[in-house]
XYZ file of C-alpha atoms in Angstrom:
504
model
C 49.954 78.048 148.113
C 51.951 75.333 146.207
C 51.096 74.783 143.204
C 53.530 71.388 141.848
C 55.577 68.953 143.612
C 59.146 69.778 143.112
C 62.051 67.369 142.716
C 66.027 67.562 143.143
C 68.212 66.209 139.682
C 67.835 62.664 140.728
C 64.135 62.452 140.973
C 63.514 64.093 138.309
C 65.250 62.118 136.285
C 63.696 58.866 138.144
C 60.510 60.445 136.808
C 61.386 60.979 133.760
C 63.027 58.154 132.773
C 59.621 56.184 134.688
C 56.737 57.731 133.492
C 58.326 59.305 129.636
C 61.511 57.676 128.029
C 60.320 53.865 129.110
C 56.846 54.555 128.309
C 58.145 55.458 124.438
C 60.974 53.198 124.488
C 57.459 49.873 124.679
C 55.248 52.259 122.563
C 58.113 51.515 119.509
C 58.950 48.356 120.015
C 55.041 47.040 120.096
C 54.081 49.374 117.105
C 57.249 48.640 115.240
C 57.848 45.023 116.356
C 53.644 44.403 114.896
C 54.671 46.605 111.772
C 57.726 44.202 111.225
C 56.290 40.981 111.479
C 53.265 42.280 109.793
C 55.073 43.414 106.221
C 58.426 40.346 104.547
C 60.722 42.443 104.440
C 60.967 43.616 107.861
C 63.602 46.069 109.090
C 63.283 47.858 106.307
C 59.803 48.553 106.557
C 59.992 49.494 109.857
C 62.347 52.361 107.955
C 59.373 53.887 106.955
C 58.177 54.721 109.767
C 61.012 55.816 111.463
C 62.608 57.830 108.384
C 61.967 60.193 106.388
C 58.475 61.499 104.235
C 59.024 59.679 100.823
C 56.018 59.871 98.522
C 58.465 58.760 95.626
C 58.200 55.253 98.184
C 55.469 52.325 97.423
C 53.794 52.935 100.444
C 54.789 56.083 101.383
C 51.236 56.690 102.836
C 53.566 56.011 105.899
C 56.718 57.157 105.903
C 57.391 59.571 108.557
C 55.266 58.729 111.514
C 57.221 58.633 114.076
C 58.572 61.980 113.066
C 55.296 64.039 112.120
C 55.019 63.076 116.153
C 57.864 64.009 117.386
C 57.264 66.861 115.983
C 54.563 67.951 116.732
C 54.688 67.283 120.410
C 58.235 69.853 120.501
C 56.178 71.974 119.302
C 52.997 71.663 121.714
C 55.963 71.181 124.533
C 57.866 74.093 123.452
C 54.338 75.780 123.165
C 54.283 75.199 126.440
C 57.134 76.654 127.741
C 56.011 80.716 125.275
C 52.651 80.661 127.844
C 54.866 80.443 130.613
C 57.647 82.895 129.720
C 54.562 85.557 128.487
C 52.330 84.302 131.765
C 55.468 86.050 134.298
C 56.402 87.844 131.701
C 52.604 89.806 131.646
C 53.061 89.506 135.859
C 55.938 91.754 135.785
C 55.347 94.027 133.551
C 52.250 94.819 135.623
C 53.830 94.221 138.941
C 56.343 96.947 137.647
C 59.266 94.587 137.551
C 62.332 94.112 134.747
C 62.020 91.877 132.197
C 64.027 88.767 134.061
C 67.532 87.164 131.995
C 66.277 84.013 132.244
C 63.024 84.373 130.519
C 65.456 85.760 126.985
C 66.673 82.486 127.340
C 63.149 80.892 128.109
C 62.655 82.620 124.770
C 65.754 81.382 122.987
C 65.176 77.295 123.971
C 61.810 77.834 122.682
C 63.475 79.795 118.712
C 66.365 76.398 119.055
C 63.665 73.885 119.748
C 61.877 75.612 116.793
C 65.072 75.300 114.928
C 65.766 71.878 115.316
C 61.957 70.824 114.674
C 62.520 72.643 111.200
C 65.707 71.277 110.487
C 63.890 67.587 111.290
C 60.691 68.694 109.483
C 62.288 69.565 106.282
C 65.941 67.397 106.022
C 68.146 69.760 106.049
C 70.944 69.104 107.159
C 71.406 65.700 106.547
C 69.194 65.217 102.395
C 69.123 69.516 101.485
C 72.713 71.079 102.515
C 74.208 67.596 100.500
C 71.840 68.252 98.136
C 73.314 71.815 96.478
C 76.798 70.760 97.812
C 77.370 70.631 101.215
C 79.239 67.895 102.200
C 77.631 65.723 104.714
C 79.678 65.938 107.538
C 79.503 69.574 107.627
C 75.614 69.487 107.908
C 75.766 66.775 110.944
C 78.570 69.380 112.541
C 75.719 72.397 112.572
C 73.066 70.293 114.179
C 75.256 69.374 116.817
C 75.782 73.327 117.358
C 73.032 73.537 117.630
C 72.858 71.758 120.263
C 75.489 72.822 121.660
C 73.482 76.507 121.846
C 70.444 74.844 122.983
C 72.740 73.690 125.313
C 74.373 76.750 126.456
C 70.919 78.569 126.230
C 68.685 76.839 128.935
C 71.737 75.507 131.003
C 71.080 77.947 133.477
C 67.763 77.973 133.733
C 67.309 74.623 133.535
C 69.258 73.976 136.619
C 66.986 76.794 137.874
C 63.995 73.507 136.796
C 66.307 70.598 138.846
C 66.027 68.989 135.314
C 69.469 69.364 134.296
C 70.134 65.743 134.292
C 67.246 64.982 131.047
C 68.467 68.100 129.901
C 71.876 66.078 128.947
C 69.869 62.680 128.498
C 67.681 64.443 126.212
C 70.508 66.006 123.796
C 73.189 63.152 124.164
C 69.872 60.525 122.153
C 70.248 64.403 119.764
C 73.355 63.892 119.299
C 74.055 60.105 119.333
C 70.960 59.703 116.725
C 72.809 62.768 114.182
C 76.699 61.099 114.521
C 74.541 57.859 114.209
C 72.077 58.334 111.211
C 75.675 60.170 109.412
C 77.653 56.803 109.459
C 74.600 54.557 108.784
C 74.011 56.933 105.505
C 77.663 56.886 104.889
C 77.918 53.206 105.086
C 75.012 52.428 102.642
C 75.671 55.249 100.234
C 71.761 57.075 100.575
C 70.442 59.757 101.841
C 67.826 57.869 103.449
C 69.453 55.226 104.925
C 67.180 51.994 106.012
C 69.399 49.502 107.408
C 69.660 47.906 111.402
C 71.914 51.041 112.762
C 70.205 53.461 110.685
C 66.838 52.364 112.319
C 68.950 52.081 116.126
C 69.583 55.952 115.326
C 65.808 56.736 114.673
C 64.462 54.415 118.497
C 67.295 56.955 120.264
C 66.227 59.951 118.658
C 63.205 60.231 119.235
C 63.554 58.861 122.597
C 65.534 62.124 122.904
C 62.571 64.196 121.916
C 60.574 62.146 124.459
C 62.914 63.340 126.701
C 63.609 66.920 126.156
C 59.367 66.841 125.557
C 59.425 66.108 129.586
C 62.431 68.646 129.815
C 60.219 72.075 128.754
C 57.128 71.040 130.299
C 58.692 70.930 133.900
C 60.556 73.921 132.845
C 57.077 75.623 131.920
C 55.767 74.128 135.767
C 59.075 76.728 136.921
C 58.030 79.641 136.070
C 54.583 79.109 136.199
C 54.583 78.306 139.926
C 55.590 81.564 140.318
C 52.745 83.245 139.480
C 50.655 80.771 141.470
C 51.829 82.118 145.150
C 50.779 85.187 146.983
C 54.079 87.415 147.656
C 55.608 87.334 151.327
C 55.126 83.531 150.641
C 58.564 81.774 153.248
C 61.164 80.189 151.721
C 61.309 76.875 150.338
C 61.889 74.374 152.670
C 63.308 70.300 152.203
C 61.250 67.460 153.545
C 63.056 65.385 155.776
C 61.650 61.965 153.991
C 61.264 63.136 150.890
C 63.510 65.865 150.430
C 61.454 67.377 148.173
C 61.044 70.819 147.432
C 57.062 72.655 146.143
C 56.893 74.757 143.786
C 55.445 77.980 144.001
C 56.681 78.691 148.269
C 59.780 80.297 146.655
C 61.018 83.447 148.190
C 59.351 86.281 146.129
C 62.334 87.956 144.172
C 59.915 91.271 144.132
C 58.371 93.441 146.845
C 55.416 94.847 144.936
C 52.036 92.885 145.671
C 49.894 91.241 142.842
C 48.262 92.926 139.945
C 44.888 94.585 140.426
C 42.524 93.495 137.472
C 43.183 91.823 134.757
C 46.639 90.650 133.187
C 45.163 90.986 130.259
C 42.502 92.997 128.732
C 38.955 91.479 128.895
C 37.025 92.798 125.860
C 33.629 91.466 124.088
C 32.703 89.683 121.067
C 32.604 92.492 118.086
C 36.154 93.671 119.995
C 37.295 90.103 120.154
C 36.947 89.821 116.134
C 38.242 92.397 115.059
C 42.156 92.076 116.977
C 41.422 88.500 115.017
C 41.241 90.081 111.970
C 43.962 92.811 112.366
C 46.152 90.875 114.458
C 46.285 87.880 113.374
C 44.266 87.528 109.302
C 45.738 90.372 108.399
C 49.606 89.572 109.079
C 49.318 86.649 107.674
C 47.687 87.379 104.814
C 51.004 89.880 103.717
C 53.878 87.418 104.777
C 51.456 85.222 102.872
C 51.800 87.030 99.635
C 55.349 88.384 99.858
C 56.844 84.487 100.419
C 54.384 83.388 97.452
C 55.612 86.520 95.458
C 59.627 86.146 96.025
C 57.924 82.700 94.579
C 57.318 83.622 91.580
C 59.629 85.937 91.584
C 62.949 83.134 91.366
C 60.463 81.278 88.816
C 58.929 78.652 91.249
C 55.714 77.939 90.946
C 53.420 79.134 94.301
C 51.912 75.474 94.594
C 55.763 74.108 96.138
C 55.343 76.179 99.122
C 51.184 75.846 99.151
C 50.713 72.111 98.528
C 51.483 69.151 100.702
C 55.292 67.395 100.886
C 56.707 66.430 97.968
C 59.812 64.358 98.511
C 59.884 62.551 94.970
C 62.521 62.818 92.450
C 62.627 66.443 91.306
C 60.447 68.141 93.264
C 61.072 70.875 95.739
C 62.886 70.446 98.866
C 60.451 74.159 99.993
C 57.516 72.100 99.009
C 55.074 71.853 102.542
C 56.716 75.010 103.432
C 52.975 77.178 104.308
C 51.997 73.106 105.776
C 55.110 73.148 108.105
C 54.604 76.532 109.467
C 50.977 77.315 109.812
C 51.290 73.462 111.473
C 53.787 74.044 112.978
C 51.939 77.540 114.981
C 48.868 75.681 115.501
C 50.354 73.290 117.664
C 52.277 75.290 119.784
C 49.092 77.572 120.816
C 47.455 74.617 120.702
C 50.583 73.371 123.596
C 50.227 77.188 125.424
C 46.025 76.205 126.368
C 47.250 72.831 127.782
C 49.577 74.805 129.994
C 46.883 76.896 131.000
C 44.171 73.785 131.544
C 47.843 72.211 133.286
C 47.505 75.263 135.810
C 43.944 75.692 136.269
C 43.812 71.674 137.842
C 46.866 72.125 139.139
C 44.994 75.407 140.955
C 41.819 73.267 141.597
C 43.883 70.421 142.943
C 45.425 72.130 145.185
C 42.384 72.768 146.877
C 42.194 76.414 145.641
C 39.342 78.351 142.884
C 39.467 78.070 139.184
C 38.276 78.974 135.813
C 35.247 77.598 135.715
C 34.958 73.520 134.542
C 32.397 73.836 131.929
C 35.292 76.482 130.915
C 38.474 74.022 130.979
C 36.601 70.972 129.699
C 35.394 73.681 126.540
C 39.656 74.886 126.482
C 39.990 70.829 126.398
C 38.949 69.652 122.907
C 38.641 72.746 121.190
C 42.952 71.610 121.850
C 42.671 67.908 120.962
C 40.444 68.429 117.944
C 42.942 71.324 116.955
C 46.320 68.919 117.457
C 44.032 65.959 115.777
C 43.555 68.290 112.502
C 47.113 69.708 112.931
C 48.753 66.403 112.488
C 46.354 64.883 109.484
C 47.235 68.414 107.199
C 50.894 67.280 108.209
C 50.145 63.245 107.886
C 48.154 63.811 104.483
C 46.053 61.393 107.285
C 42.598 61.921 105.502
C 43.589 62.553 101.741
C 46.794 59.321 101.941
C 45.873 57.340 104.919
C 42.462 56.713 104.911
C 42.929 55.766 100.910
C 45.394 53.308 101.341
C 41.951 51.125 103.129
C 40.125 51.427 100.756
C 38.050 54.442 102.932
C 36.735 57.144 100.604
C 38.178 60.830 101.416
C 35.266 62.294 101.664
C 34.221 60.119 104.287
C 37.202 61.709 106.413
C 35.911 65.029 105.312
C 33.074 63.796 107.052
C 34.250 62.791 110.160
C 35.892 66.268 110.648
C 32.098 67.995 109.971
C 30.384 65.677 112.846
C 33.198 65.726 115.229
C 34.008 69.165 114.627
C 29.854 70.618 114.366
C 29.319 68.165 117.358
C 32.189 70.677 119.373
C 30.696 73.899 119.017
C 27.840 72.783 119.790
C 29.823 71.576 122.937
C 31.605 74.219 124.082
C 29.448 77.011 121.591
C 28.479 77.994 125.583
C 31.950 78.377 127.310
C 34.242 80.166 124.998
C 31.155 82.725 124.009
C 30.913 83.483 127.089
C 34.824 84.557 126.836
C 33.804 86.681 123.873
C 35.389 84.054 121.285
C 32.918 81.860 119.521
C 33.630 84.727 117.037
C 36.859 84.455 117.203
C 36.479 80.805 115.833
C 33.739 80.002 113.650
C 35.932 82.921 111.790
C 39.365 80.507 111.890
C 36.630 77.311 110.662
C 34.735 78.890 108.726
C 38.633 78.540 106.934
C 38.766 75.467 106.895
C 35.095 74.611 106.029
C 36.076 77.077 102.374
C 39.070 75.285 101.697
C 37.157 71.552 102.202
C 34.965 73.366 99.738
C 36.954 74.556 97.022
C 39.065 71.112 97.046
C 35.898 68.666 96.265
C 34.954 72.145 93.239
C 39.152 71.747 92.248
C 38.324 68.253 91.832
C 35.406 68.656 90.036
C 37.285 71.578 87.483
C 40.108 69.576 86.893
C 38.638 68.141 83.305
C 36.189 70.560 82.394
C 38.268 73.627 82.957
C 42.323 73.058 84.846
C 42.552 76.699 85.207
C 39.878 77.374 87.012
C 40.874 74.716 89.067
C 44.374 75.210 89.421
C 43.239 78.841 90.362
C 40.917 77.133 93.270
C 43.351 74.944 93.899
C 45.365 77.967 95.310
C 42.366 79.735 96.708
C 41.257 76.939 99.227
C 45.099 76.417 100.807
C 45.285 80.289 101.365
C 41.823 80.347 102.921
C 42.849 76.960 104.743
C 45.808 78.699 106.280
C 43.919 82.116 107.160
C 41.714 79.598 109.419
C 45.161 78.224 111.199
C 45.882 82.288 111.426
C 42.733 82.958 113.558
C 42.995 79.821 114.958
C 46.036 80.760 116.876
C 44.323 83.625 117.795
C 41.429 81.963 119.802
C 43.948 79.684 121.301
C 46.764 82.345 122.476
C 43.928 84.166 123.851
C 41.990 81.053 125.434
C 44.461 80.325 127.284
C 45.313 83.756 128.656
C 41.465 84.210 129.997
C 42.354 80.871 132.159
C 45.279 82.121 133.145
C 43.763 85.400 134.331
C 40.591 83.752 136.405
C 43.477 81.233 137.616
C 45.718 84.227 138.691
C 42.628 85.847 140.903
C 42.599 83.672 142.948
C 45.874 84.171 144.885
C 44.874 85.519 147.545
C 46.931 88.478 148.521
C 48.438 88.748 151.908
C 47.644 91.083 154.557
C 50.040 93.405 155.522
C 52.010 92.959 158.064
C 51.226 94.530 161.895
C 53.309 98.214 162.177
C 56.374 97.113 164.986
C 55.720 98.750 168.044
C 58.951 100.423 169.370
C 59.278 101.148 173.884
C 61.623 103.793 174.607
C 64.481 102.203 177.519
C 64.591 105.405 179.730
């Protein structure tokens, strides 16, 4: 059985340019041209979309748009890679094999990509570090060092997936962009340059992010292809006309049969609800308590970590901490589910059996809604973007209530069959309590400021706990889908015993 067609490194590079880099460049050209033509200051306003978040500017609701979009895409691609690593690890463990060295390298790759994303979100190397006395050149050198570590850690796995050229191109774009932005900041004597050179550096950076997303997904597919083939498959044979190799036909590296039974233990509705509480809500609550206690002990207001990012003069560099961390985890979990759905689609496309189509469609709907919620929270759409168009925030909340309610009704039956309806409703309840608390906070802001302040912090905590529950739901959803695909992989019949003939 074959899942995806693997090409050589030059064909993969050409596909990356054709399907990712060029569409991204075209989309950015259209958006930035329209944005510049609609504003008199032209290129300066283009920097609103390409640069960092700046809540101190006029029209600041649009600042950082490209950065947040690229960060969410990278985190989702990292989630796809982590799903593949988790699947192959469980597969090998159930078959009695040892963890692979490439598995640890892939985990290191995912961790370093997350470091790059957090550096971009918190503007560490070119704003925070210079703000505490670290020279900008040292911050840029640290960023380049992380890129070098990523190249060293991921090179072998990327070579195995035949995407090393795309990987080098992506890292080169990020490195060149970092140097160009550092030079632009030095020339403009500003931590947030807005000139032509800075805009060019931003465009190159986001093209590199798009290429890196492609590379991570292709690496994940090469890992999953090891699971989606029956043991004893023949070695890959390149086609004479195309030179392609079919992923999933590689010779088996372990002599163990396909694991009997599911890879992960299936539990009922109450069992999954209990595990959501014990494996997601309780650890997340303890982590939140420790971080907030540390903030309070260091004489920082806990609202700095809980509320949205604030980059106005005098604000803390840690503002928006929980928003970025929790939304990033939510996006990565959604990426894991998308990776499982990609596996199910490939298995069915190749003529095999897979999960029920209603389960696949429900998973896609849940993943898209979660990605929208995460981007809304990071970019503050309903409480910043919509009011800039004179659309009341209540209308934005009503949109989520209507769409979320319709989606829950649509996916209720397939999610219930997976035993995840109660955990999903628990996570959505946390979001609903957060919205209600936010409205009540506004009502009491004048009459009882102390209670309003408490409600503001409490509703943020409820929202992040809801995110933790939804992360668990997305990961278990991905496991259920992958398990149903794996169980359709045929087990080859035992080879007939060879007969020996004695010649006298």
